[in-house]
Amino acid sequence: MTQPISRDDIRAASERIRPHIRRTPVWTLPPGALGHDGPVSLKLEFLQHAGTFKPRGAFNTLLTQPVPKAGVAAASGGNHGAAVAYAARQLGIPARIFVPEISSPAKVEVIRRLGAEVVIGGQRYADALVACGSYIEETGALSVHAYDSVPTIQGQGTVALEWEEDGSGLDTVLVAVGGGGLISGIASWWAGRGIKVVGVEPEGSRALHASLEAGRPVDVTVESIAADSLGARNTGELVFSIARAAVEHVTLVTDASIREAQRTLWRDWRIASEPGGATALAALLSKAYRPQSGERVGVLLCGANVELSKLAEIC
């Protein structure tokens, strides 16, 4: 089956966005460091501009689409909005970001600080998406979708390209899933290359897991401590088609295990991670994903936009 997004597409995106993003480091831990007898490779993508991987897709979208006078608009739980705000500011484009009421105040403040107009309304991401769609229809602003979009997914796939170029031989990569743009890009890069791409979702926010079970995109209810970043109600057709062909499987983790992963990151390495950013690691620590002996496991640490007061409460 031909994938809708190729390695050549991702290479082209990498060249396009290279002047605008950080090449984030890879840190390989020795066997035994996380209770696994094989090496664990951590991709430190939380060091990206705006604190997550998302500027990759935002820049790729803005650099490949004509931008109207009305500028750009995006719906976001927080991180995507910050990325679009950052990319728009760097490129001199006006931006309006629609966020739900559950968005972290820290993330909303980042969006505002980066110069975008923020509109807060609705309980969940899906509500913000509807409001954003209405605004785009009225003004003609360019939509920058958080996940179910070809240029977004191409940009997110550059994470995997870098990981591979940095020489971290891997058997499996664990990737947190919200709407699925990140895992779709990563899976598109490694499709047919013998590397297992495993999605990790909170039990209370399982849009991709439920869709793969149903054999089609389906709506889910969302209730998780990671809902502001991993809170998509539906993956959409593009993400689903890529994941069905190229994602090995999706495993689920509890909110308690996500909190424990946050504690571990802070206690052992002083890494301040938001819940969504720690979700992939939670699968390894909680043994929701059980690697084979000696398996070379990659874990994507994808988000650092955490309120420090909340981090202090759990650590």
mmCIF file of C-alpha atoms in Angstrom:
data_model
loop_
_atom_site.group_PDB
_atom_site.id
_atom_site.type_symbol
_atom_site.label_atom_id
_atom_site.label_comp_id
_atom_site.label_asym_id
_atom_site.label_seq_id
_atom_site.Cartn_x
_atom_site.Cartn_y
_atom_site.Cartn_z
ATOM 1 C CA MET A 1 0.000 0.000 0.000
ATOM 2 C CA THR A 2 1.363 3.418 -0.991
ATOM 3 C CA GLN A 3 1.550 5.805 1.922
ATOM 4 C CA PRO A 4 0.018 9.280 1.352
ATOM 5 C CA ILE A 5 3.166 10.886 2.787
ATOM 6 C CA SER A 6 6.559 9.651 1.588
ATOM 7 C CA ARG A 7 10.080 9.885 2.948
ATOM 8 C CA ASP A 8 10.850 12.306 0.101
ATOM 9 C CA ASP A 9 7.988 14.532 1.282
ATOM 10 C CA ILE A 10 9.458 14.562 4.776
ATOM 11 C CA ARG A 11 12.977 15.248 3.488
ATOM 12 C CA ALA A 12 11.628 18.229 1.536
ATOM 13 C CA ALA A 13 9.828 19.487 4.645
ATOM 14 C CA SER A 14 13.045 19.152 6.634
ATOM 15 C CA GLU A 15 14.959 21.326 4.180
ATOM 16 C CA ARG A 16 12.129 23.862 4.126
ATOM 17 C CA ILE A 17 11.813 24.322 7.877
ATOM 18 C CA ARG A 18 15.467 23.825 8.843
ATOM 19 C CA PRO A 19 16.247 27.564 9.219
ATOM 20 C CA HIS A 20 13.305 28.022 11.581
ATOM 21 C CA ILE A 21 13.472 25.134 14.047
ATOM 22 C CA ARG A 22 15.889 23.626 16.534
ATOM 23 C CA ARG A 23 17.500 20.284 15.867
ATOM 24 C CA THR A 24 16.748 18.636 19.187
ATOM 25 C CA PRO A 25 19.222 16.255 20.842
ATOM 26 C CA VAL A 26 18.981 12.531 21.429
ATOM 27 C CA TRP A 27 20.063 11.122 24.781
ATOM 28 C CA THR A 28 20.728 7.391 24.956
ATOM 29 C CA LEU A 29 20.524 5.826 28.412
ATOM 30 C CA PRO A 30 22.502 2.669 29.201
ATOM 31 C CA PRO A 31 20.779 -0.678 29.751
ATOM 32 C CA GLY A 32 19.001 -0.851 33.082
ATOM 33 C CA ALA A 33 18.428 2.898 33.454
ATOM 34 C CA LEU A 34 14.646 2.651 33.196
ATOM 35 C CA GLY A 35 14.131 -0.918 34.313
ATOM 36 C CA HIS A 36 14.796 -2.272 30.816
ATOM 37 C CA ASP A 37 17.875 -4.349 30.031
ATOM 38 C CA GLY A 38 18.362 -2.705 26.646
ATOM 39 C CA PRO A 39 19.316 0.862 25.685
ATOM 40 C CA VAL A 40 16.656 3.573 25.719
ATOM 41 C CA SER A 41 16.973 6.522 23.344
ATOM 42 C CA LEU A 42 15.195 9.703 24.454
ATOM 43 C CA LYS A 43 14.428 12.281 21.750
ATOM 44 C CA LEU A 44 14.342 15.583 23.645
ATOM 45 C CA GLU A 45 11.781 17.329 21.503
ATOM 46 C CA PHE A 46 10.469 19.338 24.436
ATOM 47 C CA LEU A 47 13.492 21.580 23.775
ATOM 48 C CA GLN A 48 11.890 22.702 20.507
ATOM 49 C CA HIS A 49 10.705 26.305 20.099
ATOM 50 C CA ALA A 50 7.465 26.890 22.056
ATOM 51 C CA GLY A 51 8.126 23.755 24.111
ATOM 52 C CA THR A 52 6.849 21.026 21.790
ATOM 53 C CA PHE A 53 7.397 19.372 18.420
ATOM 54 C CA LYS A 54 4.544 21.353 16.841
ATOM 55 C CA PRO A 55 6.457 24.250 15.234
ATOM 56 C CA ARG A 56 7.674 21.724 12.664
ATOM 57 C CA GLY A 57 4.206 21.242 11.218
ATOM 58 C CA ALA A 58 3.247 24.878 11.685
ATOM 59 C CA PHE A 59 6.246 26.180 9.735
ATOM 60 C CA ASN A 60 5.796 23.587 6.989
ATOM 61 C CA THR A 61 2.174 24.657 6.568
ATOM 62 C CA LEU A 62 2.903 28.386 6.481
ATOM 63 C CA LEU A 63 5.815 27.928 4.074
ATOM 64 C CA THR A 64 3.828 25.832 1.581
ATOM 65 C CA GLN A 65 0.397 27.516 1.555
ATOM 66 C CA PRO A 66 -0.623 30.968 0.321
ATOM 67 C CA VAL A 67 -1.442 33.124 3.350
ATOM 68 C CA PRO A 68 -4.352 35.570 2.875
ATOM 69 C CA LYS A 69 -4.537 39.079 4.295
ATOM 70 C CA ALA A 70 -6.622 37.729 7.215
ATOM 71 C CA GLY A 71 -3.624 35.655 8.304
ATOM 72 C CA VAL A 72 -3.889 32.260 9.931
ATOM 73 C CA ALA A 73 -6.214 30.631 12.432
ATOM 74 C CA ALA A 74 -5.930 27.460 14.466
ATOM 75 C CA ALA A 75 -7.817 25.515 17.110
ATOM 76 C CA SER A 76 -5.668 24.149 19.892
ATOM 77 C CA GLY A 77 -5.588 22.738 23.374
ATOM 78 C CA GLY A 78 -2.575 25.003 23.834
ATOM 79 C CA ASN A 79 0.597 23.576 22.312
ATOM 80 C CA HIS A 80 -0.434 23.774 18.661
ATOM 81 C CA GLY A 81 -1.613 27.314 19.223
ATOM 82 C CA ALA A 82 1.735 28.290 20.707
ATOM 83 C CA ALA A 83 3.520 26.731 17.739
ATOM 84 C CA VAL A 84 1.339 28.534 15.193
ATOM 85 C CA ALA A 85 1.736 31.783 17.109
ATOM 86 C CA TYR A 86 5.509 31.369 17.125
ATOM 87 C CA ALA A 87 5.734 30.491 13.424
ATOM 88 C CA ALA A 88 3.380 33.314 12.458
ATOM 89 C CA ARG A 89 5.370 35.852 14.459
ATOM 90 C CA GLN A 90 8.639 34.721 12.882
ATOM 91 C CA LEU A 91 7.133 35.027 9.401
ATOM 92 C CA GLY A 92 5.281 38.310 10.060
ATOM 93 C CA ILE A 93 1.772 36.846 9.759
ATOM 94 C CA PRO A 94 -1.234 37.722 11.982
ATOM 95 C CA ALA A 95 -2.662 34.760 13.906
ATOM 96 C CA ARG A 96 -5.849 34.034 15.869
ATOM 97 C CA ILE A 97 -5.900 30.955 18.105
ATOM 98 C CA PHE A 98 -9.080 29.317 19.452
ATOM 99 C CA VAL A 99 -8.625 27.357 22.689
ATOM 100 C CA PRO A 100 -11.083 25.494 24.965
ATOM 101 C CA GLU A 101 -11.726 26.342 28.592
ATOM 102 C CA ILE A 102 -9.646 23.362 29.780
ATOM 103 C CA SER A 103 -6.458 24.804 28.277
ATOM 104 C CA SER A 104 -3.669 25.385 30.748
ATOM 105 C CA PRO A 105 -3.351 29.063 31.691
ATOM 106 C CA ALA A 106 0.395 28.673 31.205
ATOM 107 C CA LYS A 107 -0.136 27.614 27.589
ATOM 108 C CA VAL A 108 -2.610 30.403 26.919
ATOM 109 C CA GLU A 109 -0.086 32.889 28.292
ATOM 110 C CA VAL A 110 2.591 31.507 25.952
ATOM 111 C CA ILE A 111 0.268 32.018 22.961
ATOM 112 C CA ARG A 112 -0.439 35.603 23.956
ATOM 113 C CA ARG A 113 3.219 36.310 24.656
ATOM 114 C CA LEU A 114 4.044 35.132 21.148
ATOM 115 C CA GLY A 115 1.757 37.797 19.721
ATOM 116 C CA ALA A 116 -1.365 35.890 18.639
ATOM 117 C CA GLU A 117 -4.939 36.844 19.465
ATOM 118 C CA VAL A 118 -6.535 34.231 21.747
ATOM 119 C CA VAL A 119 -10.229 33.306 21.760
ATOM 120 C CA ILE A 120 -11.279 31.086 24.684
ATOM 121 C CA GLY A 121 -14.550 29.146 24.475
ATOM 122 C CA GLY A 122 -16.111 25.695 24.708
ATOM 123 C CA GLN A 123 -15.287 22.834 27.018
ATOM 124 C CA ARG A 124 -13.037 20.749 24.766
ATOM 125 C CA TYR A 125 -10.777 20.941 21.722
ATOM 126 C CA ALA A 126 -13.642 19.939 19.417
ATOM 127 C CA ASP A 127 -15.581 23.036 20.513
ATOM 128 C CA ALA A 128 -12.635 25.296 19.734
ATOM 129 C CA LEU A 129 -12.314 23.604 16.343
ATOM 130 C CA VAL A 130 -15.924 24.460 15.463
ATOM 131 C CA ALA A 131 -15.431 28.106 16.471
ATOM 132 C CA CYS A 132 -12.218 28.277 14.472
ATOM 133 C CA GLY A 133 -13.967 26.834 11.409
ATOM 134 C CA SER A 134 -16.658 29.500 11.588
ATOM 135 C CA TYR A 135 -14.035 32.231 11.780
ATOM 136 C CA ILE A 136 -12.179 30.831 8.765
ATOM 137 C CA GLU A 137 -15.412 30.751 6.734
ATOM 138 C CA GLU A 138 -16.142 34.372 7.640
ATOM 139 C CA THR A 139 -12.676 35.818 7.024
ATOM 140 C CA GLY A 140 -10.859 33.509 4.623
ATOM 141 C CA ALA A 141 -7.992 33.032 7.086
ATOM 142 C CA LEU A 142 -5.686 30.091 6.425
ATOM 143 C CA SER A 143 -6.453 27.069 8.593
ATOM 144 C CA VAL A 144 -3.482 25.418 10.283
ATOM 145 C CA HIS A 145 -4.840 22.090 11.486
ATOM 146 C CA ALA A 146 -3.212 20.518 14.508
ATOM 147 C CA TYR A 147 -2.952 17.004 13.088
ATOM 148 C CA ASP A 148 -5.199 15.874 10.193
ATOM 149 C CA SER A 149 -3.367 17.746 7.445
ATOM 150 C CA VAL A 150 -0.704 16.743 4.935
ATOM 151 C CA PRO A 151 1.726 19.665 5.541
ATOM 152 C CA THR A 152 1.338 19.305 9.316
ATOM 153 C CA ILE A 153 2.127 15.592 9.209
ATOM 154 C CA GLN A 154 5.047 16.119 6.820
ATOM 155 C CA GLY A 155 6.547 18.603 9.249
ATOM 156 C CA GLN A 156 6.073 16.354 12.279
ATOM 157 C CA GLY A 157 7.763 13.508 10.400
ATOM 158 C CA THR A 158 11.032 15.441 10.466
ATOM 159 C CA VAL A 159 11.395 14.353 14.106
ATOM 160 C CA ALA A 160 11.987 10.795 12.900
ATOM 161 C CA LEU A 161 14.335 11.905 10.122
ATOM 162 C CA GLU A 162 16.543 13.654 12.691
ATOM 163 C CA TRP A 163 16.377 10.690 15.073
ATOM 164 C CA GLU A 164 17.572 8.363 12.335
ATOM 165 C CA GLU A 165 20.303 10.736 11.146
ATOM 166 C CA ASP A 166 21.661 10.992 14.675
ATOM 167 C CA GLY A 167 22.548 7.313 14.522
ATOM 168 C CA SER A 168 20.302 5.961 17.239
ATOM 169 C CA GLY A 169 19.691 2.413 16.051
ATOM 170 C CA LEU A 170 16.158 1.568 17.150
ATOM 171 C CA ASP A 171 13.839 -1.401 17.150
ATOM 172 C CA THR A 172 10.782 0.399 18.555
ATOM 173 C CA VAL A 173 9.688 3.981 19.161
ATOM 174 C CA LEU A 174 7.010 5.002 21.671
ATOM 175 C CA VAL A 175 5.033 8.107 20.693
ATOM 176 C CA ALA A 176 2.268 9.889 22.609
ATOM 177 C CA VAL A 177 -0.922 10.331 20.597
ATOM 178 C CA GLY A 178 -3.510 13.091 20.739
ATOM 179 C CA GLY A 179 -4.944 13.772 17.296
ATOM 180 C CA GLY A 180 -2.217 11.665 15.732
ATOM 181 C CA GLY A 181 -0.266 14.104 13.566
ATOM 182 C CA LEU A 182 3.042 13.333 15.266
ATOM 183 C CA ILE A 183 2.757 9.561 15.136
ATOM 184 C CA SER A 184 1.495 9.748 11.535
ATOM 185 C CA GLY A 185 4.584 11.675 10.485
ATOM 186 C CA ILE A 186 6.932 9.365 12.378
ATOM 187 C CA ALA A 187 5.192 6.255 11.024
ATOM 188 C CA SER A 188 5.337 7.662 7.490
ATOM 189 C CA TRP A 189 9.104 8.069 7.801
ATOM 190 C CA TRP A 190 9.714 4.553 9.127
ATOM 191 C CA ALA A 191 7.032 2.701 7.161
ATOM 192 C CA GLY A 192 8.489 -0.544 5.812
ATOM 193 C CA ARG A 193 11.854 0.019 7.536
ATOM 194 C CA GLY A 194 11.557 -2.649 10.238
ATOM 195 C CA ILE A 195 11.063 -0.234 13.136
ATOM 196 C CA LYS A 196 7.925 -0.638 15.224
ATOM 197 C CA VAL A 197 6.055 2.603 15.842
ATOM 198 C CA VAL A 198 3.860 2.219 18.930
ATOM 199 C CA GLY A 199 1.311 4.813 19.961
ATOM 200 C CA VAL A 200 0.615 5.629 23.605
ATOM 201 C CA GLU A 201 -2.676 7.184 24.695
ATOM 202 C CA PRO A 202 -4.249 7.895 28.083
ATOM 203 C CA GLU A 203 -7.060 5.501 28.932
ATOM 204 C CA GLY A 204 -9.411 8.477 29.068
ATOM 205 C CA SER A 205 -8.361 9.930 25.704
ATOM 206 C CA ARG A 206 -8.055 7.135 23.177
ATOM 207 C CA ALA A 207 -9.160 8.462 19.789
ATOM 208 C CA LEU A 208 -6.647 6.459 17.742
ATOM 209 C CA HIS A 209 -6.970 3.265 19.792
ATOM 210 C CA ALA A 210 -10.760 3.341 19.428
ATOM 211 C CA SER A 211 -10.600 4.106 15.717
ATOM 212 C CA LEU A 212 -8.212 1.227 14.995
ATOM 213 C CA GLU A 213 -10.495 -1.106 16.948
ATOM 214 C CA ALA A 214 -13.556 0.091 15.037
ATOM 215 C CA GLY A 215 -11.834 0.049 11.648
ATOM 216 C CA ARG A 216 -12.767 3.695 11.006
ATOM 217 C CA PRO A 217 -12.406 7.087 12.692
ATOM 218 C CA VAL A 218 -14.824 7.335 15.621
ATOM 219 C CA ASP A 219 -15.618 9.953 18.238
ATOM 220 C CA VAL A 220 -14.567 9.303 21.833
ATOM 221 C CA THR A 221 -15.190 11.042 25.120
ATOM 222 C CA VAL A 222 -12.146 12.751 26.606
ATOM 223 C CA GLU A 223 -11.271 12.779 30.302
ATOM 224 C CA SER A 224 -7.598 12.727 31.243
ATOM 225 C CA ILE A 225 -4.948 14.835 32.950
ATOM 226 C CA ALA A 226 -3.352 15.068 29.494
ATOM 227 C CA ALA A 227 -6.537 16.258 27.760
ATOM 228 C CA ASP A 228 -5.190 19.736 26.992
ATOM 229 C CA SER A 229 -2.559 18.234 24.691
ATOM 230 C CA LEU A 230 -3.822 14.700 23.962
ATOM 231 C CA GLY A 231 -7.533 15.501 23.934
ATOM 232 C CA ALA A 232 -8.682 15.037 20.335
ATOM 233 C CA ARG A 233 -12.173 13.558 20.028
ATOM 234 C CA ASN A 234 -11.526 12.071 16.561
ATOM 235 C CA THR A 235 -8.319 11.465 14.600
ATOM 236 C CA GLY A 236 -9.754 12.171 11.161
ATOM 237 C CA GLU A 237 -9.404 10.150 7.961
ATOM 238 C CA LEU A 238 -5.814 10.998 7.000
ATOM 239 C CA VAL A 239 -4.314 10.145 10.375
ATOM 240 C CA PHE A 240 -6.402 6.974 10.569
ATOM 241 C CA SER A 241 -5.322 5.758 7.118
ATOM 242 C CA ILE A 242 -1.624 6.262 7.892
ATOM 243 C CA ALA A 243 -1.856 4.698 11.342
ATOM 244 C CA ARG A 244 -3.797 1.670 10.143
ATOM 245 C CA ALA A 245 -1.033 0.900 7.652
ATOM 246 C CA ALA A 246 2.107 1.935 9.536
ATOM 247 C CA VAL A 247 1.533 2.039 13.326
ATOM 248 C CA GLU A 248 2.283 -1.293 14.986
ATOM 249 C CA HIS A 249 -0.328 -0.823 17.711
ATOM 250 C CA VAL A 250 -1.550 1.651 20.323
ATOM 251 C CA THR A 251 -1.212 0.960 24.039
ATOM 252 C CA LEU A 252 -3.111 2.710 26.824
ATOM 253 C CA VAL A 253 -1.771 4.155 30.080
ATOM 254 C CA THR A 254 -3.464 5.413 33.231
ATOM 255 C CA ASP A 255 -3.359 8.978 34.463
ATOM 256 C CA ALA A 256 -1.535 7.659 37.549
ATOM 257 C CA SER A 257 1.242 6.233 35.376
ATOM 258 C CA ILE A 258 1.523 9.540 33.497
ATOM 259 C CA ARG A 259 1.971 11.356 36.806
ATOM 260 C CA GLU A 260 4.645 8.850 37.823
ATOM 261 C CA ALA A 261 6.488 9.457 34.543
ATOM 262 C CA GLN A 262 6.392 13.205 35.249
ATOM 263 C CA ARG A 263 7.818 12.545 38.731
ATOM 264 C CA THR A 264 10.585 10.360 37.313
ATOM 265 C CA LEU A 265 11.601 12.940 34.726
ATOM 266 C CA TRP A 266 11.788 15.668 37.351
ATOM 267 C CA ARG A 267 13.337 13.590 40.153
ATOM 268 C CA ASP A 268 16.034 11.897 38.102
ATOM 269 C CA TRP A 269 16.875 14.484 35.419
ATOM 270 C CA ARG A 270 15.153 17.737 36.399
ATOM 271 C CA ILE A 271 13.065 17.627 33.221
ATOM 272 C CA ALA A 272 9.809 19.540 33.690
ATOM 273 C CA SER A 273 7.295 17.711 31.518
ATOM 274 C CA GLU A 274 3.628 18.316 30.951
ATOM 275 C CA PRO A 275 1.387 15.206 31.196
ATOM 276 C CA GLY A 276 1.225 14.701 27.431
ATOM 277 C CA GLY A 277 4.993 15.031 27.169
ATOM 278 C CA ALA A 278 5.491 12.216 29.692
ATOM 279 C CA THR A 279 2.857 9.864 28.286
ATOM 280 C CA ALA A 280 5.157 7.849 26.007
ATOM 281 C CA LEU A 281 7.599 7.258 28.881
ATOM 282 C CA ALA A 282 4.680 6.165 31.079
ATOM 283 C CA ALA A 283 4.151 3.164 28.797
ATOM 284 C CA LEU A 284 7.691 1.950 29.432
ATOM 285 C CA LEU A 285 7.803 2.675 33.166
ATOM 286 C CA SER A 286 4.395 1.132 33.871
ATOM 287 C CA LYS A 287 5.078 -1.853 31.586
ATOM 288 C CA ALA A 288 2.026 -1.076 29.489
ATOM 289 C CA TYR A 289 4.630 -1.652 26.779
ATOM 290 C CA ARG A 290 6.943 -4.569 27.567
ATOM 291 C CA PRO A 291 10.035 -4.648 25.343
ATOM 292 C CA GLN A 292 11.886 -7.838 24.556
ATOM 293 C CA SER A 293 15.233 -8.440 26.221
ATOM 294 C CA GLY A 294 17.842 -6.181 24.624
ATOM 295 C CA GLU A 295 15.297 -4.340 22.486
ATOM 296 C CA ARG A 296 16.456 -0.864 21.488
ATOM 297 C CA VAL A 297 13.618 1.424 22.523
ATOM 298 C CA GLY A 298 13.123 5.048 21.570
ATOM 299 C CA VAL A 299 10.902 7.315 23.670
ATOM 300 C CA LEU A 300 9.767 10.695 22.385
ATOM 301 C CA LEU A 301 9.591 13.355 25.114
ATOM 302 C CA CYS A 302 7.408 15.822 23.292
ATOM 303 C CA GLY A 303 6.168 18.612 25.569
ATOM 304 C CA ALA A 304 7.395 20.872 28.374
ATOM 305 C CA ASN A 305 4.541 23.369 28.770
ATOM 306 C CA VAL A 306 3.615 22.503 32.343
ATOM 307 C CA GLU A 307 2.393 24.814 35.078
ATOM 308 C CA LEU A 308 5.131 24.661 37.681
ATOM 309 C CA SER A 309 2.619 24.836 40.537
ATOM 310 C CA LYS A 310 0.948 21.662 39.247
ATOM 311 C CA LEU A 311 4.291 19.960 38.786
ATOM 312 C CA ALA A 312 5.163 20.817 42.377
ATOM 313 C CA GLU A 313 1.913 19.206 43.559
ATOM 314 C CA ILE A 314 2.749 15.824 42.026
ATOM 315 C CA CYS A 315 6.511 15.843 42.595
#
